[in-house]
Coordinates of C-alpha atoms in Angstrom, one line a residue:
X1 CA 182.3 162.4 16.1
X2 CA 184.5 159.4 14.7
X3 CA 185.6 157.7 12.1
X4 CA 184.2 154.5 11.7
X5 CA 186.5 152.2 9.3
X6 CA 185.1 148.7 9.6
X7 CA 187.2 145.4 7.9
X8 CA 184.3 143.1 7.0
X9 CA 181.3 143.7 5.7
X10 CA 179.9 140.0 6.6
X11 CA 177.6 140.0 10.3
X12 CA 179.3 141.4 12.3
X13 CA 180.1 144.1 10.0
X14 CA 177.2 145.3 9.3
X15 CA 175.9 145.3 12.6
X16 CA 178.3 147.6 13.9
X17 CA 178.0 149.6 10.9
X18 CA 174.2 149.9 11.3
X19 CA 175.1 151.5 15.7
X20 CA 177.8 153.4 14.6
X21 CA 176.1 155.6 12.1
X22 CA 172.9 155.8 14.1
X23 CA 175.5 157.3 16.7
X24 CA 176.5 160.0 14.7
X25 CA 179.8 158.4 13.7
X26 CA 181.9 158.3 10.0
X27 CA 180.9 155.0 9.2
X28 CA 183.1 153.4 6.4
X29 CA 182.8 149.8 5.5
X30 CA 185.6 148.2 4.0
X31 CA 184.6 145.0 2.4
X32 CA 186.7 142.7 0.5
X33 CA 184.2 140.9 -2.0
X34 CA 181.6 141.8 -5.1
X35 CA 179.1 142.4 -1.9
X36 CA 178.0 142.6 2.0
X37 CA 177.4 139.3 3.9
X38 CA 178.7 136.5 1.9
X39 CA 178.6 134.0 4.7
X40 CA 175.2 134.9 6.5
X41 CA 173.8 134.3 2.6
X42 CA 174.4 131.1 2.9
X43 CA 173.9 130.7 7.0
X44 CA 171.1 127.7 8.0
X45 CA 171.7 126.3 4.5
X46 CA 170.5 129.7 3.1
X47 CA 167.7 130.4 5.4
X48 CA 169.5 132.2 7.8
X49 CA 169.7 130.7 11.4
X50 CA 169.0 134.9 12.8
X51 CA 168.9 133.9 16.7
X52 CA 168.2 131.9 19.5
X53 CA 164.8 133.0 21.0
X54 CA 165.9 131.8 24.5
X55 CA 166.1 134.2 27.9
X56 CA 169.4 135.8 27.8
X57 CA 170.9 133.7 30.6
X58 CA 169.9 130.7 28.7
X59 CA 172.8 132.0 26.2
X60 CA 175.4 131.4 27.9
X61 CA 175.0 127.2 28.4
X62 CA 175.1 127.0 24.3
X63 CA 178.5 128.8 24.3
X64 CA 181.5 126.6 23.9
X65 CA 184.1 129.2 24.8
X66 CA 184.8 131.6 27.1
X67 CA 181.2 132.6 27.9
X68 CA 181.8 135.0 30.7
X69 CA 183.4 137.2 28.6
X70 CA 179.9 137.5 26.8
X71 CA 178.0 138.8 30.0
X72 CA 178.1 142.5 29.2
X73 CA 178.2 141.5 24.9
X74 CA 174.9 139.4 25.3
X75 CA 173.2 141.7 28.3
X76 CA 173.6 144.6 26.6
X77 CA 171.9 143.5 23.0
X78 CA 170.0 140.6 23.6
X79 CA 168.3 138.1 21.6
X80 CA 164.8 139.5 21.9
X81 CA 166.7 143.7 20.8
X82 CA 167.9 141.6 17.7
X83 CA 164.6 140.3 17.0
X84 CA 162.9 143.0 17.1
X85 CA 165.9 145.2 15.1
X86 CA 165.2 143.0 12.5
X87 CA 161.3 143.2 12.8
X88 CA 161.8 146.9 12.9
X89 CA 164.3 146.5 9.5
X90 CA 161.2 145.4 7.6
X91 CA 161.9 141.5 8.0
X92 CA 159.3 139.3 9.9
X93 CA 160.8 136.7 11.7
X94 CA 159.1 132.8 12.7
X95 CA 160.5 130.8 15.4
X96 CA 161.0 126.8 15.1
X97 CA 162.2 123.7 16.8
X98 CA 164.5 124.7 19.6
X99 CA 163.7 128.5 19.5
X100 CA 165.3 128.8 16.4
X101 CA 164.7 131.9 14.5
X102 CA 164.3 132.6 10.8
X103 CA 162.7 134.7 8.4
X104 CA 159.4 133.9 7.6
X105 CA 160.2 134.4 4.1
X106 CA 163.3 131.3 4.6
X107 CA 165.4 133.2 2.6
X108 CA 168.5 134.8 3.9
X109 CA 168.7 137.7 1.1
X110 CA 165.6 139.3 3.8
X111 CA 168.4 139.7 6.9
X112 CA 171.4 141.2 4.5
X113 CA 168.9 143.7 2.1
X114 CA 168.2 145.5 6.0
X115 CA 170.8 145.6 7.0
X116 CA 172.2 147.7 4.0
X117 CA 168.9 148.7 4.9
X118 CA 169.8 150.4 7.1
X119 CA 172.9 151.8 7.3
X120 CA 172.0 153.8 3.7
X121 CA 169.4 155.5 6.0
X122 CA 172.6 155.4 8.6
X123 CA 174.9 157.4 6.2
X124 CA 177.3 154.8 6.6
X125 CA 179.5 154.2 3.4
X126 CA 180.4 150.7 2.2
X127 CA 183.5 150.4 0.1
X128 CA 183.3 146.7 -1.4
X129 CA 186.2 145.0 -3.6
X130 CA 188.6 146.4 -1.1
X131 CA 190.9 145.0 0.4
X132 CA 192.8 145.7 4.4
X133 CA 196.2 145.6 3.5
X134 CA 197.7 146.4 7.0
X135 CA 195.9 148.2 10.1
X136 CA 197.8 151.8 11.5
X137 CA 198.8 152.6 14.8
X138 CA 200.7 155.6 16.8
X139 CA 202.4 156.4 20.2
X140 CA 200.5 159.4 21.7
X141 CA 201.3 160.4 25.7
X142 CA 199.2 159.7 27.5
X143 CA 199.5 162.6 30.5
X144 CA 196.0 161.2 32.2
X145 CA 198.0 158.3 33.6
X146 CA 199.5 158.6 37.4
X147 CA 202.3 157.0 38.6
X148 CA 202.3 155.8 42.1
X149 CA 203.1 159.1 43.7
X150 CA 200.1 161.0 42.5
X151 CA 202.4 162.6 39.6
X152 CA 202.6 162.6 36.3
X153 CA 203.0 159.4 34.6
X154 CA 202.9 161.1 30.4
X155 CA 203.0 157.1 29.8
X156 CA 203.2 156.5 25.8
X157 CA 200.1 155.1 24.2
X158 CA 199.1 153.3 21.1
X159 CA 196.5 154.0 19.3
X160 CA 194.9 154.1 16.2
X161 CA 195.1 156.1 13.3
X162 CA 193.9 154.0 10.1
X163 CA 194.2 151.7 7.6
X164 CA 196.4 150.7 4.9
X165 CA 194.4 149.3 1.8
X166 CA 196.2 146.6 -1.4
X167 CA 196.9 149.5 -3.8
X168 CA 198.9 151.6 -1.7
X169 CA 196.3 153.9 -0.1
X170 CA 196.6 155.5 3.2
X171 CA 192.7 155.3 4.8
X172 CA 193.0 158.0 8.1
X173 CA 190.4 156.4 11.1
X174 CA 189.8 157.1 15.2
X175 CA 188.6 153.7 15.5
X176 CA 188.6 150.2 13.3
X177 CA 186.2 147.3 14.1
X178 CA 187.7 143.9 12.7
X179 CA 185.0 142.1 12.1
X180 CA 187.1 139.6 9.5
X181 CA 184.7 136.5 11.2
X182 CA 187.5 133.0 11.3
X183 CA 188.2 130.4 9.2
X184 CA 185.5 128.9 7.9
X185 CA 184.1 128.8 4.3
X186 CA 186.8 130.5 2.7
X187 CA 184.9 131.3 -0.3
X188 CA 183.4 133.6 1.1
X189 CA 186.2 135.9 2.0
X190 CA 187.1 134.7 4.9
X191 CA 190.3 133.5 5.0
X192 CA 191.6 134.4 8.6
X193 CA 193.1 138.3 7.8
X194 CA 191.8 139.3 11.4
X195 CA 194.6 137.0 12.9
X196 CA 197.1 138.6 11.0
X197 CA 195.9 141.6 12.2
X198 CA 196.0 141.0 15.9
X199 CA 199.2 139.4 15.4
X200 CA 200.7 142.6 13.9
X201 CA 199.3 144.6 16.9
X202 CA 201.3 142.5 19.1
X203 CA 198.1 140.8 20.3
X204 CA 197.5 136.9 20.9
X205 CA 195.5 135.0 18.8
X206 CA 194.8 131.0 20.2
X207 CA 194.7 127.3 18.0
X208 CA 192.3 127.3 15.0
X209 CA 190.2 124.9 14.8
X210 CA 187.6 124.1 12.4
X211 CA 184.2 123.9 15.0
X212 CA 180.6 122.7 13.6
X213 CA 181.3 119.9 11.3
X214 CA 180.4 117.0 10.1
X215 CA 182.7 114.0 11.2
X216 CA 184.0 111.0 9.6
X217 CA 183.4 107.0 10.5
X218 CA 185.0 104.0 9.9
X219 CA 182.3 101.4 9.6
X220 CA 182.3 100.2 5.7
X221 CA 178.5 100.0 6.6
X222 CA 177.7 103.5 7.3
X223 CA 178.4 105.5 3.2
X224 CA 175.9 102.2 2.3
X225 CA 173.1 104.5 4.1
X226 CA 174.1 107.9 1.9
X227 CA 171.3 110.7 1.6
X228 CA 169.3 109.1 4.3
X229 CA 168.3 111.5 7.4
X230 CA 167.0 110.8 10.7
X231 CA 165.0 112.6 12.7
X232 CA 164.2 112.3 16.5
X233 CA 167.3 110.1 17.0
X234 CA 169.2 109.6 20.0
X235 CA 172.9 110.1 20.1
X236 CA 175.5 109.0 22.4
X237 CA 179.4 109.3 22.3
X238 CA 182.1 107.7 24.7
X239 CA 185.3 107.9 25.1
X240 CA 185.9 103.9 26.6
X241 CA 182.8 103.9 28.9
X242 CA 182.8 107.6 29.6
X243 CA 179.8 109.4 28.3
X244 CA 181.8 112.5 26.2
X245 CA 178.2 114.1 24.6
X246 CA 175.1 113.0 24.5
X247 CA 171.7 114.7 22.4
X248 CA 168.5 114.1 20.7
X249 CA 167.8 115.6 17.1
X250 CA 168.4 115.3 12.9
X251 CA 171.2 113.8 11.7
X252 CA 172.6 112.6 7.6
X253 CA 174.6 109.5 6.8
X254 CA 177.0 111.0 3.7
X255 CA 179.7 109.1 1.7
X256 CA 182.5 109.2 4.6
X257 CA 180.4 109.7 7.8
X258 CA 177.5 111.6 9.7
X259 CA 176.5 115.0 9.1
X260 CA 172.6 117.2 10.3
X261 CA 172.2 119.7 13.6
X262 CA 172.9 117.4 16.2
X263 CA 176.2 115.8 14.7
X264 CA 177.1 119.6 13.6
X265 CA 176.7 120.1 17.9
X266 CA 178.5 116.9 19.0
X267 CA 181.4 118.3 17.1
X268 CA 181.8 121.7 19.3
X269 CA 181.9 119.2 21.7
X270 CA 183.9 116.5 20.9
X271 CA 186.9 118.5 18.7
X272 CA 189.7 119.0 21.2
X273 CA 188.4 114.7 22.6
X274 CA 188.5 113.6 19.9
X275 CA 192.3 113.8 18.9
X276 CA 193.5 112.8 22.3
X277 CA 191.0 110.1 21.8
X278 CA 192.9 106.4 22.3
X279 CA 193.6 105.2 18.2
X280 CA 192.0 108.8 17.7
X281 CA 188.9 107.8 17.8
X282 CA 185.4 107.5 19.4
X283 CA 182.3 105.2 20.0
X284 CA 179.0 106.6 19.0
X285 CA 175.8 104.7 19.0
X286 CA 172.3 106.0 17.9
X287 CA 168.6 105.4 20.2
X288 CA 166.9 104.5 16.5
X289 CA 163.9 104.2 18.6
X290 CA 164.0 106.7 21.9
X291 CA 160.3 107.4 21.9
X292 CA 160.5 103.3 23.0
X293 CA 161.8 101.5 26.1
X294 CA 163.7 98.3 25.2
X295 CA 160.6 96.6 26.8
X296 CA 158.0 98.3 24.7
X297 CA 160.2 97.8 21.4
X298 CA 160.0 94.2 22.5
X299 CA 156.0 94.5 22.8
X300 CA 156.6 96.0 19.3
X301 CA 158.6 93.6 17.7
X302 CA 156.4 90.8 19.6
X303 CA 153.8 92.2 18.1
X304 CA 155.0 92.0 14.4
X305 CA 156.3 88.6 14.7
X306 CA 153.0 87.5 16.3
X307 CA 151.2 88.4 12.2
X308 CA 153.6 86.8 10.8
X309 CA 155.4 83.9 12.2
X310 CA 155.7 81.9 9.2
X311 CA 157.1 84.9 7.2
X312 CA 161.2 85.1 7.5
X313 CA 162.6 87.4 9.5
X314 CA 163.1 90.0 6.4
X315 CA 160.3 90.3 5.6
X316 CA 159.0 91.5 8.9
X317 CA 161.4 94.5 10.1
X318 CA 161.5 96.5 7.2
X319 CA 157.9 98.2 8.8
X320 CA 160.2 99.4 11.3
X321 CA 163.3 101.0 9.4
X322 CA 163.0 102.9 6.7
X323 CA 164.3 100.5 3.3
X324 CA 167.4 101.9 2.9
X325 CA 168.4 101.1 6.6
X326 CA 167.0 97.8 6.4
X327 CA 170.0 96.0 5.0
X328 CA 172.2 97.1 7.3
X329 CA 170.6 96.8 10.2
X330 CA 169.9 92.6 8.8
X331 CA 173.6 92.9 8.4
X332 CA 174.7 94.0 11.4
X333 CA 171.7 91.9 13.7
X334 CA 173.0 88.7 14.2
X335 CA 169.7 87.2 12.5
X336 CA 169.6 85.1 9.5
X337 CA 167.4 87.6 6.7
X338 CA 165.2 83.9 5.9
X339 CA 165.1 83.2 9.0
X340 CA 161.5 81.9 10.3
X341 CA 159.9 84.1 12.9
X342 CA 159.0 80.8 14.6
X343 CA 162.5 80.1 15.0
X344 CA 164.3 83.1 16.6
X345 CA 165.2 82.6 20.2
X346 CA 164.7 85.4 22.7
X347 CA 168.7 86.1 22.9
X348 CA 168.2 86.6 19.3
X349 CA 165.5 89.3 19.5
X350 CA 167.0 90.8 22.5
X351 CA 170.0 91.4 20.3
X352 CA 168.6 93.3 17.6
X353 CA 166.5 94.8 20.1
X354 CA 169.8 96.7 22.0
X355 CA 171.3 97.4 18.4
X356 CA 168.0 99.5 17.5
X357 CA 168.8 101.6 21.1
X358 CA 172.7 101.8 20.0
X359 CA 173.3 101.5 16.8
X360 CA 177.0 101.3 16.8
X361 CA 180.3 103.9 14.7
X362 CA 183.4 104.8 15.3
X363 CA 184.3 108.2 15.1
X364 CA 188.1 109.0 13.2
X365 CA 188.3 112.5 12.0
X366 CA 186.6 115.6 11.6
X367 CA 185.8 117.5 9.0
X368 CA 187.8 120.5 7.9
X369 CA 187.7 123.8 7.4
X370 CA 186.5 124.0 4.1
X371 CA 183.4 122.1 5.7
X372 CA 183.3 124.0 8.7
X373 CA 179.6 126.0 9.8
X374 CA 182.5 128.2 12.2
X375 CA 185.7 128.6 13.7
X376 CA 187.5 127.5 17.1
X377 CA 190.1 130.3 18.4
X378 CA 190.6 133.5 17.3
X379 CA 191.9 136.2 19.2
X380 CA 192.3 135.5 22.6
X381 CA 188.9 137.5 24.2
X382 CA 192.2 138.5 27.3
X383 CA 193.6 141.0 25.3
X384 CA 189.9 142.3 24.4
X385 CA 187.4 144.4 27.1
X386 CA 184.4 142.5 27.9
X387 CA 182.5 146.0 27.8
X388 CA 183.4 147.3 25.1
X389 CA 185.5 145.2 22.4
X390 CA 188.5 147.7 22.6
X391 CA 192.1 146.3 22.7
X392 CA 193.5 146.5 26.1
X393 CA 196.9 147.6 24.7
X394 CA 195.9 149.5 21.5
X395 CA 193.6 152.5 21.8
X396 CA 190.8 152.9 19.3
X397 CA 190.6 148.8 17.9
X398 CA 188.2 146.5 18.5
X399 CA 187.4 143.3 17.4
X400 CA 183.4 141.4 16.8
X401 CA 182.6 138.5 16.0
X402 CA 183.6 135.3 14.9
X403 CA 187.7 136.8 14.9
X404 CA 187.1 136.6 18.3
X405 CA 187.6 133.5 20.0
X406 CA 184.6 132.7 21.2
X407 CA 181.9 130.1 19.4
X408 CA 178.9 128.0 20.1
X409 CA 176.1 124.6 19.2
X410 CA 174.1 125.1 15.9
X411 CA 170.4 127.3 17.1
X412 CA 171.7 131.1 16.0
X413 CA 173.8 131.3 19.4
X414 CA 177.2 131.9 16.7
X415 CA 175.0 134.2 15.2
X416 CA 174.0 136.0 18.1
X417 CA 177.5 136.3 20.0
X418 CA 178.4 138.2 16.2
X419 CA 175.2 141.0 16.9
X420 CA 176.0 141.2 20.4
X421 CA 179.8 142.3 19.8
X422 CA 179.2 144.4 17.0
X423 CA 176.2 146.4 19.0
X424 CA 178.4 146.5 21.6
X425 CA 181.8 147.6 20.0
X426 CA 179.7 150.2 18.0
X427 CA 178.4 151.6 21.6
X428 CA 181.8 152.4 23.0
X429 CA 183.8 154.6 20.0
X430 CA 183.4 158.3 21.6

């Protein structure tokens, strides 16, 4: 039995605590906040997208960085294992569009309470308002190693001995799991402590950046659409003629740009490319009627035109769009709002159809860490054993969750990373 110190009481920290305690280790969760799971509480707009109910092999294409590293983690604790864990812990689940899994109650607090119950049932000790200042390591002689001739090598190896708390207290431990989260939603306590711990231990940390963020736009007509949500919309993002990203789903206009599930996933794909684009800008287009081909859309518009040939253009096209979108479509469409339907040429109509199928805007920037759902970058996975989540350099030092250089698109995948890496770390401790 080992004494396991877990830094961070978020998704990864709580899950690691449950399984380490079930394995009869003495487990202490050290959480700086006044309660566990502060970031879990706000995920999925407070509903908590627990995982994605896809087959395990389908997780990997959703990973934005280092998917191969997650092979052991994902196959050791699959989405189906996660769902079974929460169902058995008393949280009925439901699966929605895109295989997104939520509590039936739509309350993230049910997920947190279930993890707290399982922690207490397994005997884990929870320390709130507890800030870890430093991780402590020591050297030991590794007498089991041999040189090339087969002689005992007696190399020095570093291992974990405990942590020092903010008040100066030394807390002894055989293993430390760093589950501090990333650098996003800093109000929940994700202030980058894990990166500092890793660097102090001599581990490499890759550059971090906000991911799954809203996108900033250039055009003055976008803020006019603030608050408008569109479902079943197509999105294409280009750098010049090269298509960088295509998707279909839900989005919303804001006072500074665009957001929503489809946009957040797009941000994960284009973040690095935007910085390298000419003038730091990318072209984007919305297909406002993706279910219709241009020919079908033309036939639809012609039916509206034929029903009111003497009406003004502005009074006919309102049936095609939400009310707040119509004025912008008139502004960009090239057809005078008062023009009579019977005076509109075929070329004008085709131009308007092109606008509907490719509503343009320019992406000029990404949201900041305060808006980011997750962090891209983190503790380099080259420093970590993918089969155990243990540091390759320091015995007894483990990492789990967002603190690692692992991230994915939206849809429950990032929480699956947290659950799976936490499970693997907990199971690896002897």
